[in-house]
């Protein structure tokens, strides 16, 4: 089946709708330069709102999880307090600086439910709101004022069930302001009904942006993933973005549903009733299934929206009634942890569960193909033989990401002028 080439705007290309981004080759030194990475750590990862999890991970009073945030050399506790409020803290004991919450291995993330956080070193205890409950042998300290030794709290807020933190003690923008039009466009989407979560992670030897780039365009799909998607390999525009919208540093791209995945299904896809686009049977979902930020061009064959939230998070919503997220956690200029979470309506029976498992395996296989190639890409970008690279119209979202990363690194982030 031959599909139509995506319709462009009436005037110019998608990229030319955003003249500030230009059309020149993009400088990829930002992905290989250690000094640039050092600047990103302070200018972006200590200033931006960063997604750390979902509210369903903290179902009751005392639920908590930890998040390793290596890019800023810290670990974070996110917990639900007695007042049901979700708070975040640096995971450090106020006594001698021990990491407060961990299980077998200090570098592993953990989760659970507790009444108090108790340090493994000298047993100081903290309440769920971060206040110091008890210092052991308090009378042996000097002029001890318990109020001074609570946990270091981190700004924390929630949007549509997604928990975000901000290491800036006085963030320049609220989370609502930071998400802006992107956040408004997805209000009331039924994320909260898709609580069956699957997660995988991989340690990737590439700069975080190099990997983010790959998930921000489908230009590569017929070539890199052609064996998995023969219909795309046959018709190279099938996977293309059909509508693009840059909303400051965030952006959305819409893609069509490749129509033939049921007819051309492999035996395992037929058996599990699930293909590339997810389980064939759509769940019953309430809420607003067509928020204004979705299916930007109201395309009848719409299949996927990729919502990229600056700097390191993306929500990919599938027409079949599920969504997944990508997140890129920098470790250093050359490495990051890639995290994928997939969310479905809880399965009602074994065959629905199998279909979901098939969807997770399919996504993982695609991501593995990307990872392999991107480690190769990064290894050669490091040679700096080619520094300025051409990006086509389908690669607009990458251009936007690199532009805004540079803006932030150079102090031109939204809210910065008002705050400084
Ligand atoms: S370091 Fe935590 S109680 Fe001493
Ligand atoms: Fe890919």
Short mmCIF file of C-alpha atoms and ligand atoms in Angstrom, two decimals:
data_model
loop_
_atom_site.label_atom_id
_atom_site.label_comp_id
_atom_site.label_asym_id
_atom_site.label_seq_id
_atom_site.Cartn_x
_atom_site.Cartn_y
_atom_site.Cartn_z
CA UNK A 1 0.00 0.00 0.00
CA UNK A 2 1.34 3.40 -0.99
CA UNK A 3 0.72 6.20 1.48
CA UNK A 4 0.67 9.89 0.74
CA UNK A 5 3.69 11.96 1.61
CA UNK A 6 2.90 14.01 4.74
CA UNK A 7 1.29 17.30 3.93
CA UNK A 8 3.56 20.26 4.59
CA UNK A 9 2.43 23.66 5.85
CA UNK A 10 1.08 25.95 3.15
CA UNK A 11 4.18 28.11 3.21
CA UNK A 12 7.69 26.71 3.52
CA UNK A 13 8.69 23.56 5.35
CA UNK A 14 7.92 22.52 8.94
CA UNK A 15 11.34 23.79 9.97
CA UNK A 16 10.84 27.15 8.29
CA UNK A 17 7.78 27.73 10.48
CA UNK A 18 10.30 28.32 13.28
CA UNK A 19 12.77 30.85 11.84
CA UNK A 20 14.70 31.17 15.13
CA UNK A 21 15.87 27.58 14.69
CA UNK A 22 17.34 28.30 11.27
CA UNK A 23 18.11 25.66 8.68
CA UNK A 24 21.91 25.60 9.00
CA UNK A 25 23.92 22.53 9.93
CA UNK A 26 23.78 21.85 13.67
CA UNK A 27 26.90 21.86 15.83
CA UNK A 28 27.18 18.47 17.54
CA UNK A 29 30.12 19.49 19.68
CA UNK A 30 27.43 19.86 22.35
CA UNK A 31 27.23 16.06 22.49
CA UNK A 32 30.91 15.24 22.85
CA UNK A 33 32.52 18.16 24.66
CA UNK A 34 33.21 17.49 28.39
CA UNK A 35 33.15 21.21 29.21
CA UNK A 36 29.75 21.60 27.56
CA UNK A 37 28.45 18.66 29.60
CA UNK A 38 29.66 20.32 32.79
CA UNK A 39 27.72 23.43 31.84
CA UNK A 40 24.58 21.37 31.06
CA UNK A 41 24.68 19.90 34.55
CA UNK A 42 24.31 23.27 36.24
CA UNK A 43 22.37 25.22 33.63
CA UNK A 44 19.83 22.51 32.74
CA UNK A 45 19.72 19.65 35.21
CA UNK A 46 19.85 21.91 38.29
CA UNK A 47 17.34 24.37 36.84
CA UNK A 48 14.71 22.45 34.84
CA UNK A 49 11.76 20.45 36.14
CA UNK A 50 12.67 16.77 35.78
CA UNK A 51 10.18 13.90 35.74
CA UNK A 52 10.93 11.23 38.36
CA UNK A 53 7.88 8.96 38.47
CA UNK A 54 4.11 8.54 38.68
CA UNK A 55 1.75 9.15 41.61
CA UNK A 56 0.61 5.50 41.40
CA UNK A 57 4.08 4.55 42.67
CA UNK A 58 3.18 6.24 45.96
CA UNK A 59 -0.24 4.72 46.66
CA UNK A 60 -0.46 5.39 50.42
CA UNK A 61 0.92 7.38 53.32
CA UNK A 62 4.55 6.34 53.80
CA UNK A 63 5.10 5.07 50.25
CA UNK A 64 8.44 6.18 48.90
CA UNK A 65 10.98 5.55 46.15
CA UNK A 66 14.52 6.76 45.56
CA UNK A 67 15.92 8.13 42.34
CA UNK A 68 19.60 8.24 41.50
CA UNK A 69 20.32 11.63 39.91
CA UNK A 70 23.96 11.17 38.98
CA UNK A 71 24.03 14.15 36.63
CA UNK A 72 23.89 16.33 39.74
CA UNK A 73 25.77 13.90 42.02
CA UNK A 74 22.78 13.28 44.21
CA UNK A 75 20.12 10.75 45.09
CA UNK A 76 16.54 11.76 45.79
CA UNK A 77 13.83 10.38 48.07
CA UNK A 78 10.24 10.94 46.89
CA UNK A 79 7.66 10.17 49.58
CA UNK A 80 3.98 10.57 50.43
CA UNK A 81 3.54 12.19 53.85
CA UNK A 82 0.91 11.84 56.58
CA UNK A 83 -0.94 14.71 54.91
CA UNK A 84 -0.89 12.69 51.60
CA UNK A 85 1.34 15.34 50.07
CA UNK A 86 4.19 14.16 47.84
CA UNK A 87 7.57 15.64 48.77
CA UNK A 88 11.13 15.14 47.59
CA UNK A 89 14.37 15.31 49.57
CA UNK A 90 18.05 14.88 48.96
CA UNK A 91 18.83 11.37 50.19
CA UNK A 92 21.39 12.47 52.77
CA UNK A 93 21.38 12.19 56.54
CA UNK A 94 21.93 15.47 58.36
CA UNK A 95 24.33 13.92 60.88
CA UNK A 96 27.45 12.78 59.03
CA UNK A 97 26.15 12.72 55.48
CA UNK A 98 25.35 9.03 55.04
CA UNK A 99 23.02 8.10 52.22
CA UNK A 100 19.78 7.74 54.12
CA UNK A 101 17.61 5.29 52.12
CA UNK A 102 19.06 2.25 50.36
CA UNK A 103 18.87 -1.51 50.68
CA UNK A 104 21.55 -4.00 49.65
CA UNK A 105 23.73 -1.74 47.53
CA UNK A 106 24.04 2.04 48.06
CA UNK A 107 23.86 2.84 44.35
CA UNK A 108 20.69 0.86 43.67
CA UNK A 109 17.34 2.61 43.70
CA UNK A 110 14.76 1.24 46.09
CA UNK A 111 11.12 1.65 47.08
CA UNK A 112 8.75 0.64 49.84
CA UNK A 113 6.51 1.90 52.62
CA UNK A 114 7.67 3.21 55.99
CA UNK A 115 6.68 5.38 58.96
CA UNK A 116 10.12 6.93 59.35
CA UNK A 117 13.42 7.01 57.45
CA UNK A 118 16.13 5.65 59.70
CA UNK A 119 19.82 6.11 58.97
CA UNK A 120 21.91 2.93 58.95
CA UNK A 121 24.92 4.70 60.52
CA UNK A 122 23.85 6.13 63.90
CA UNK A 123 20.09 5.57 63.64
CA UNK A 124 18.82 9.12 63.34
CA UNK A 125 15.16 9.07 62.31
CA UNK A 126 13.25 11.40 60.01
CA UNK A 127 9.51 11.88 59.57
CA UNK A 128 7.86 11.57 56.16
CA UNK A 129 7.75 15.37 55.90
CA UNK A 130 11.54 15.48 56.29
CA UNK A 131 11.65 16.80 59.84
CA UNK A 132 14.08 15.17 62.25
CA UNK A 133 12.08 12.87 64.53
CA UNK A 134 14.91 11.72 66.71
CA UNK A 135 18.66 12.02 67.02
CA UNK A 136 20.08 9.15 69.03
CA UNK A 137 21.72 10.31 72.29
CA UNK A 138 20.64 13.81 71.52
CA UNK A 139 21.81 15.03 74.96
CA UNK A 140 25.45 14.45 73.97
CA UNK A 141 25.31 17.05 71.20
CA UNK A 142 25.89 20.75 71.82
CA UNK A 143 23.11 23.35 71.75
CA UNK A 144 21.21 20.86 69.67
CA UNK A 145 18.23 22.33 67.85
CA UNK A 146 16.30 19.54 66.15
CA UNK A 147 14.65 21.98 63.75
CA UNK A 148 17.98 22.68 62.08
CA UNK A 149 18.62 19.10 61.05
CA UNK A 150 15.71 18.04 58.91
CA UNK A 151 16.22 16.63 55.42
CA UNK A 152 17.10 18.98 52.56
CA UNK A 153 13.82 19.39 50.69
CA UNK A 154 13.65 19.62 46.89
CA UNK A 155 10.97 21.45 44.91
CA UNK A 156 8.37 18.90 43.82
CA UNK A 157 5.10 19.17 41.92
CA UNK A 158 2.69 16.96 39.99
CA UNK A 159 1.20 17.34 36.51
CA UNK A 160 -1.42 14.82 35.32
CA UNK A 161 -0.02 12.25 37.76
CA UNK A 162 3.60 12.71 36.65
CA UNK A 163 5.87 13.74 39.53
CA UNK A 164 8.54 16.34 38.72
CA UNK A 165 11.38 17.68 40.87
CA UNK A 166 13.50 20.78 40.50
CA UNK A 167 16.88 21.11 42.24
CA UNK A 168 16.63 24.88 42.19
CA UNK A 169 15.44 25.83 45.72
CA UNK A 170 13.43 28.68 44.19
CA UNK A 171 12.51 27.56 40.65
CA UNK A 172 12.26 30.36 38.15
CA UNK A 173 9.01 28.92 36.79
CA UNK A 174 6.28 26.83 38.35
CA UNK A 175 5.86 23.38 36.80
CA UNK A 176 2.71 24.65 35.08
CA UNK A 177 4.59 27.57 33.57
CA UNK A 178 7.49 25.33 32.59
CA UNK A 179 5.23 22.87 30.73
CA UNK A 180 3.24 25.70 29.19
CA UNK A 181 1.26 24.84 26.08
CA UNK A 182 2.56 21.27 26.08
CA UNK A 183 1.10 20.66 29.53
CA UNK A 184 -2.19 22.39 28.72
CA UNK A 185 -2.61 20.31 25.58
CA UNK A 186 -2.76 16.98 27.45
CA UNK A 187 -4.98 17.95 30.39
CA UNK A 188 -7.41 15.19 31.45
CA UNK A 189 -5.91 12.52 29.22
CA UNK A 190 -6.61 9.24 31.12
CA UNK A 191 -3.03 8.52 32.15
CA UNK A 192 -4.36 7.54 35.58
CA UNK A 193 -6.30 4.60 34.10
CA UNK A 194 -3.16 3.07 32.58
CA UNK A 195 -1.57 1.78 35.72
CA UNK A 196 -0.13 -1.54 34.54
CA UNK A 197 3.52 -0.53 34.20
CA UNK A 198 6.50 -2.32 32.68
CA UNK A 199 10.00 -0.88 32.80
CA UNK A 200 13.40 -1.58 31.34
CA UNK A 201 16.70 0.25 31.48
CA UNK A 202 19.95 0.11 29.62
CA UNK A 203 23.37 1.61 30.16
CA UNK A 204 24.17 3.32 26.84
CA UNK A 205 27.59 4.51 25.75
CA UNK A 206 26.43 7.69 24.09
CA UNK A 207 25.68 11.24 25.07
CA UNK A 208 22.08 11.54 26.28
CA UNK A 209 21.13 13.85 23.40
CA UNK A 210 22.42 11.45 20.75
CA UNK A 211 19.91 8.88 21.97
CA UNK A 212 17.14 11.42 22.45
CA UNK A 213 17.70 12.46 18.84
CA UNK A 214 16.98 9.00 17.57
CA UNK A 215 13.60 8.92 19.30
CA UNK A 216 12.73 12.38 18.04
CA UNK A 217 12.49 11.39 14.38
CA UNK A 218 11.21 8.51 12.29
CA UNK A 219 13.37 9.29 9.26
CA UNK A 220 15.62 6.37 10.30
CA UNK A 221 12.81 3.88 10.83
CA UNK A 222 12.59 2.23 7.38
CA UNK A 223 16.35 1.75 7.32
CA UNK A 224 17.36 0.91 10.88
CA UNK A 225 14.20 -1.03 11.72
CA UNK A 226 13.31 -2.21 8.22
CA UNK A 227 13.59 -5.91 9.06
CA UNK A 228 10.99 -5.51 11.81
CA UNK A 229 8.73 -3.30 9.69
CA UNK A 230 8.87 -4.47 6.09
CA UNK A 231 5.91 -2.27 5.15
CA UNK A 232 7.87 0.79 6.23
CA UNK A 233 10.93 -0.38 4.33
CA UNK A 234 8.79 -0.67 1.20
CA UNK A 235 7.33 2.80 1.52
CA UNK A 236 9.82 5.13 3.08
CA UNK A 237 7.47 8.00 3.91
CA UNK A 238 5.04 5.79 5.80
CA UNK A 239 6.80 6.29 9.13
CA UNK A 240 7.33 10.02 8.63
CA UNK A 241 5.98 12.63 11.01
CA UNK A 242 2.72 14.01 9.67
CA UNK A 243 2.55 17.11 11.86
CA UNK A 244 5.06 18.96 14.03
CA UNK A 245 4.59 21.56 16.70
CA UNK A 246 7.43 23.24 18.58
CA UNK A 247 6.26 24.77 21.85
CA UNK A 248 9.37 26.55 23.07
CA UNK A 249 11.72 23.88 24.37
CA UNK A 250 9.03 21.17 24.26
CA UNK A 251 7.53 19.71 21.11
CA UNK A 252 5.03 17.24 19.72
CA UNK A 253 5.25 15.18 16.55
CA UNK A 254 2.32 13.15 15.19
CA UNK A 255 2.78 9.95 13.20
CA UNK A 256 0.33 7.82 11.27
CA UNK A 257 -0.73 4.32 12.13
CA UNK A 258 0.91 1.96 9.67
CA UNK A 259 -2.24 0.30 8.39
CA UNK A 260 -1.06 -3.16 7.53
CA UNK A 261 0.17 -4.54 10.81
CA UNK A 262 -2.77 -6.89 11.26
CA UNK A 263 -2.75 -8.26 7.72
CA UNK A 264 1.01 -8.78 7.66
CA UNK A 265 1.33 -10.00 11.24
CA UNK A 266 3.88 -12.65 12.11
CA UNK A 267 2.69 -15.89 13.77
CA UNK A 268 3.69 -14.65 17.26
CA UNK A 269 1.85 -11.37 16.66
CA UNK A 270 -1.24 -13.29 15.60
CA UNK A 271 -0.95 -15.54 18.61
CA UNK A 272 -0.60 -12.67 21.08
CA UNK A 273 -2.92 -10.30 19.18
CA UNK A 274 -0.34 -7.56 19.36
CA UNK A 275 1.98 -5.88 16.89
CA UNK A 276 4.24 -2.87 16.70
CA UNK A 277 1.42 -0.48 17.53
CA UNK A 278 0.42 -2.37 20.64
CA UNK A 279 -2.40 -4.77 21.57
CA UNK A 280 -4.96 -4.99 18.76
CA UNK A 281 -7.84 -4.87 21.22
CA UNK A 282 -8.29 -1.35 22.50
CA UNK A 283 -9.20 -0.95 26.17
CA UNK A 284 -12.22 1.03 27.36
CA UNK A 285 -10.87 4.35 28.52
CA UNK A 286 -12.61 7.34 30.08
CA UNK A 287 -11.27 10.87 30.33
CA UNK A 288 -10.40 13.04 27.39
CA UNK A 289 -9.03 10.79 24.64
CA UNK A 290 -8.63 13.62 22.18
CA UNK A 291 -7.07 16.49 24.09
CA UNK A 292 -6.09 19.45 21.93
CA UNK A 293 -2.39 18.58 22.09
CA UNK A 294 -2.96 15.25 20.41
CA UNK A 295 -3.17 14.26 16.72
CA UNK A 296 -2.15 17.76 15.75
CA UNK A 297 -3.53 17.63 12.22
CA UNK A 298 -6.64 15.55 13.01
CA UNK A 299 -5.30 13.00 10.56
CA UNK A 300 -7.70 10.08 10.01
CA UNK A 301 -4.79 7.60 10.08
CA UNK A 302 -3.25 9.04 13.23
CA UNK A 303 -1.40 6.40 15.25
CA UNK A 304 1.17 7.93 17.60
CA UNK A 305 2.09 11.23 19.23
CA UNK A 306 5.56 11.83 20.60
CA UNK A 307 5.48 14.55 23.23
CA UNK A 308 9.01 15.59 24.13
CA UNK A 309 9.32 17.37 27.42
CA UNK A 310 12.58 19.26 27.83
CA UNK A 311 15.18 18.21 28.63
CA UNK A 312 15.21 14.42 29.00
CA UNK A 313 11.66 13.04 29.00
CA UNK A 314 9.17 11.96 26.33
CA UNK A 315 5.61 10.64 26.51
CA UNK A 316 4.55 8.59 23.51
CA UNK A 317 0.79 8.09 23.25
CA UNK A 318 -0.57 5.39 20.97
CA UNK A 319 -3.98 5.49 19.34
CA UNK A 320 -4.50 1.89 20.54
CA UNK A 321 -4.96 3.13 24.12
CA UNK A 322 -1.58 2.85 25.84
CA UNK A 323 1.46 5.02 26.29
CA UNK A 324 5.11 4.74 27.06
CA UNK A 325 7.81 7.10 28.24
CA UNK A 326 11.48 7.46 27.38
CA UNK A 327 13.90 9.10 29.74
CA UNK A 328 17.61 9.76 29.40
CA UNK A 329 19.65 10.02 32.63
CA UNK A 330 23.14 11.41 31.91
CA UNK A 331 26.09 9.81 33.69
CA UNK A 332 28.83 11.75 31.93
CA UNK A 333 29.36 13.26 28.49
CA UNK A 334 29.73 9.82 26.90
CA UNK A 335 27.20 7.69 28.81
CA UNK A 336 23.67 7.68 30.10
CA UNK A 337 21.00 5.38 31.48
CA UNK A 338 18.09 4.93 29.10
CA UNK A 339 14.81 4.15 30.84
CA UNK A 340 11.61 3.03 29.14
CA UNK A 341 8.30 2.63 30.93
CA UNK A 342 5.17 1.28 29.26
CA UNK A 343 1.73 1.83 30.72
CA UNK A 344 -1.48 -0.08 29.95
CA UNK A 345 -4.93 -0.49 31.43
CA UNK A 346 -4.57 -3.44 33.86
CA UNK A 347 -5.20 -6.67 31.91
CA UNK A 348 -8.44 -8.50 32.67
CA UNK A 349 -7.19 -11.93 31.64
CA UNK A 350 -4.14 -13.88 30.53
CA UNK A 351 -4.49 -13.09 26.85
CA UNK A 352 -4.59 -9.34 27.53
CA UNK A 353 -1.51 -9.73 29.70
CA UNK A 354 0.24 -11.65 26.93
CA UNK A 355 -0.56 -8.94 24.41
CA UNK A 356 0.95 -6.34 26.75
CA UNK A 357 4.07 -8.45 27.26
CA UNK A 358 4.39 -8.74 23.48
CA UNK A 359 4.16 -4.93 23.15
CA UNK A 360 6.91 -4.46 25.74
CA UNK A 361 9.19 -6.97 24.02
CA UNK A 362 8.59 -5.34 20.64
CA UNK A 363 9.48 -1.90 21.98
CA UNK A 364 12.57 -3.31 23.65
CA UNK A 365 13.73 -4.88 20.41
CA UNK A 366 13.33 -1.59 18.55
CA UNK A 367 15.19 0.27 21.29
CA UNK A 368 18.03 -2.28 21.20
CA UNK A 369 18.43 -1.65 17.48
CA UNK A 370 18.63 2.09 18.15
CA UNK A 371 21.09 1.63 21.02
CA UNK A 372 23.51 -0.41 18.97
CA UNK A 373 23.67 2.15 16.20
CA UNK A 374 23.82 5.12 18.52
CA UNK A 375 26.84 3.83 20.38
CA UNK A 376 28.49 3.60 16.97
CA UNK A 377 27.34 7.16 16.17
CA UNK A 378 28.66 8.58 19.42
CA UNK A 379 31.99 6.82 19.06
CA UNK A 380 32.58 8.63 15.77
CA UNK A 381 31.15 12.00 16.79
CA UNK A 382 33.86 11.99 19.44
CA UNK A 383 36.49 12.07 16.72
CA UNK A 384 35.17 15.55 15.81
CA UNK A 385 35.95 14.94 12.15
CA UNK A 386 32.40 16.08 11.38
CA UNK A 387 31.11 18.67 13.83
CA UNK A 388 28.30 20.45 11.94
CA UNK A 389 25.64 18.07 10.69
CA UNK A 390 22.73 18.64 8.29
CA UNK A 391 19.22 17.96 9.63
CA UNK A 392 16.25 17.49 7.29
CA UNK A 393 12.68 18.62 7.81
CA UNK A 394 11.80 15.31 9.49
CA UNK A 395 14.55 16.04 12.02
CA UNK A 396 13.00 19.28 13.24
CA UNK A 397 12.51 18.09 16.83
CA UNK A 398 16.26 17.37 17.12
CA UNK A 399 17.07 20.83 15.87
CA UNK A 400 14.72 22.19 18.53
CA UNK A 401 16.34 20.15 21.32
CA UNK A 402 19.90 21.19 20.46
CA UNK A 403 18.82 24.81 20.04
CA UNK A 404 17.21 24.96 23.47
CA UNK A 405 20.00 23.03 25.20
CA UNK A 406 22.35 25.72 23.92
CA UNK A 407 19.96 28.47 24.99
CA UNK A 408 19.83 27.12 28.54
CA UNK A 409 23.56 26.53 28.75
CA UNK A 410 24.06 30.14 27.72
CA UNK A 411 21.68 31.42 30.39
CA UNK A 412 18.78 32.16 28.03
CA UNK A 413 16.15 29.94 29.64
CA UNK A 414 12.55 31.00 30.20
CA UNK A 415 12.19 32.80 33.50
CA UNK A 416 15.94 33.42 33.84
CA UNK A 417 15.70 37.10 32.92
CA UNK A 418 13.02 37.76 35.46
CA UNK A 419 14.93 35.89 38.13
CA UNK A 420 18.41 37.32 37.56
S1 LIG B 1 25.25 9.64 59.44
FE1 LIG B 1 23.17 9.26 59.70
S2 LIG B 1 22.93 8.98 61.78
FE2 LIG B 1 25.04 9.40 61.57
FE1 LIG B 2 14.47 3.85 16.22
#
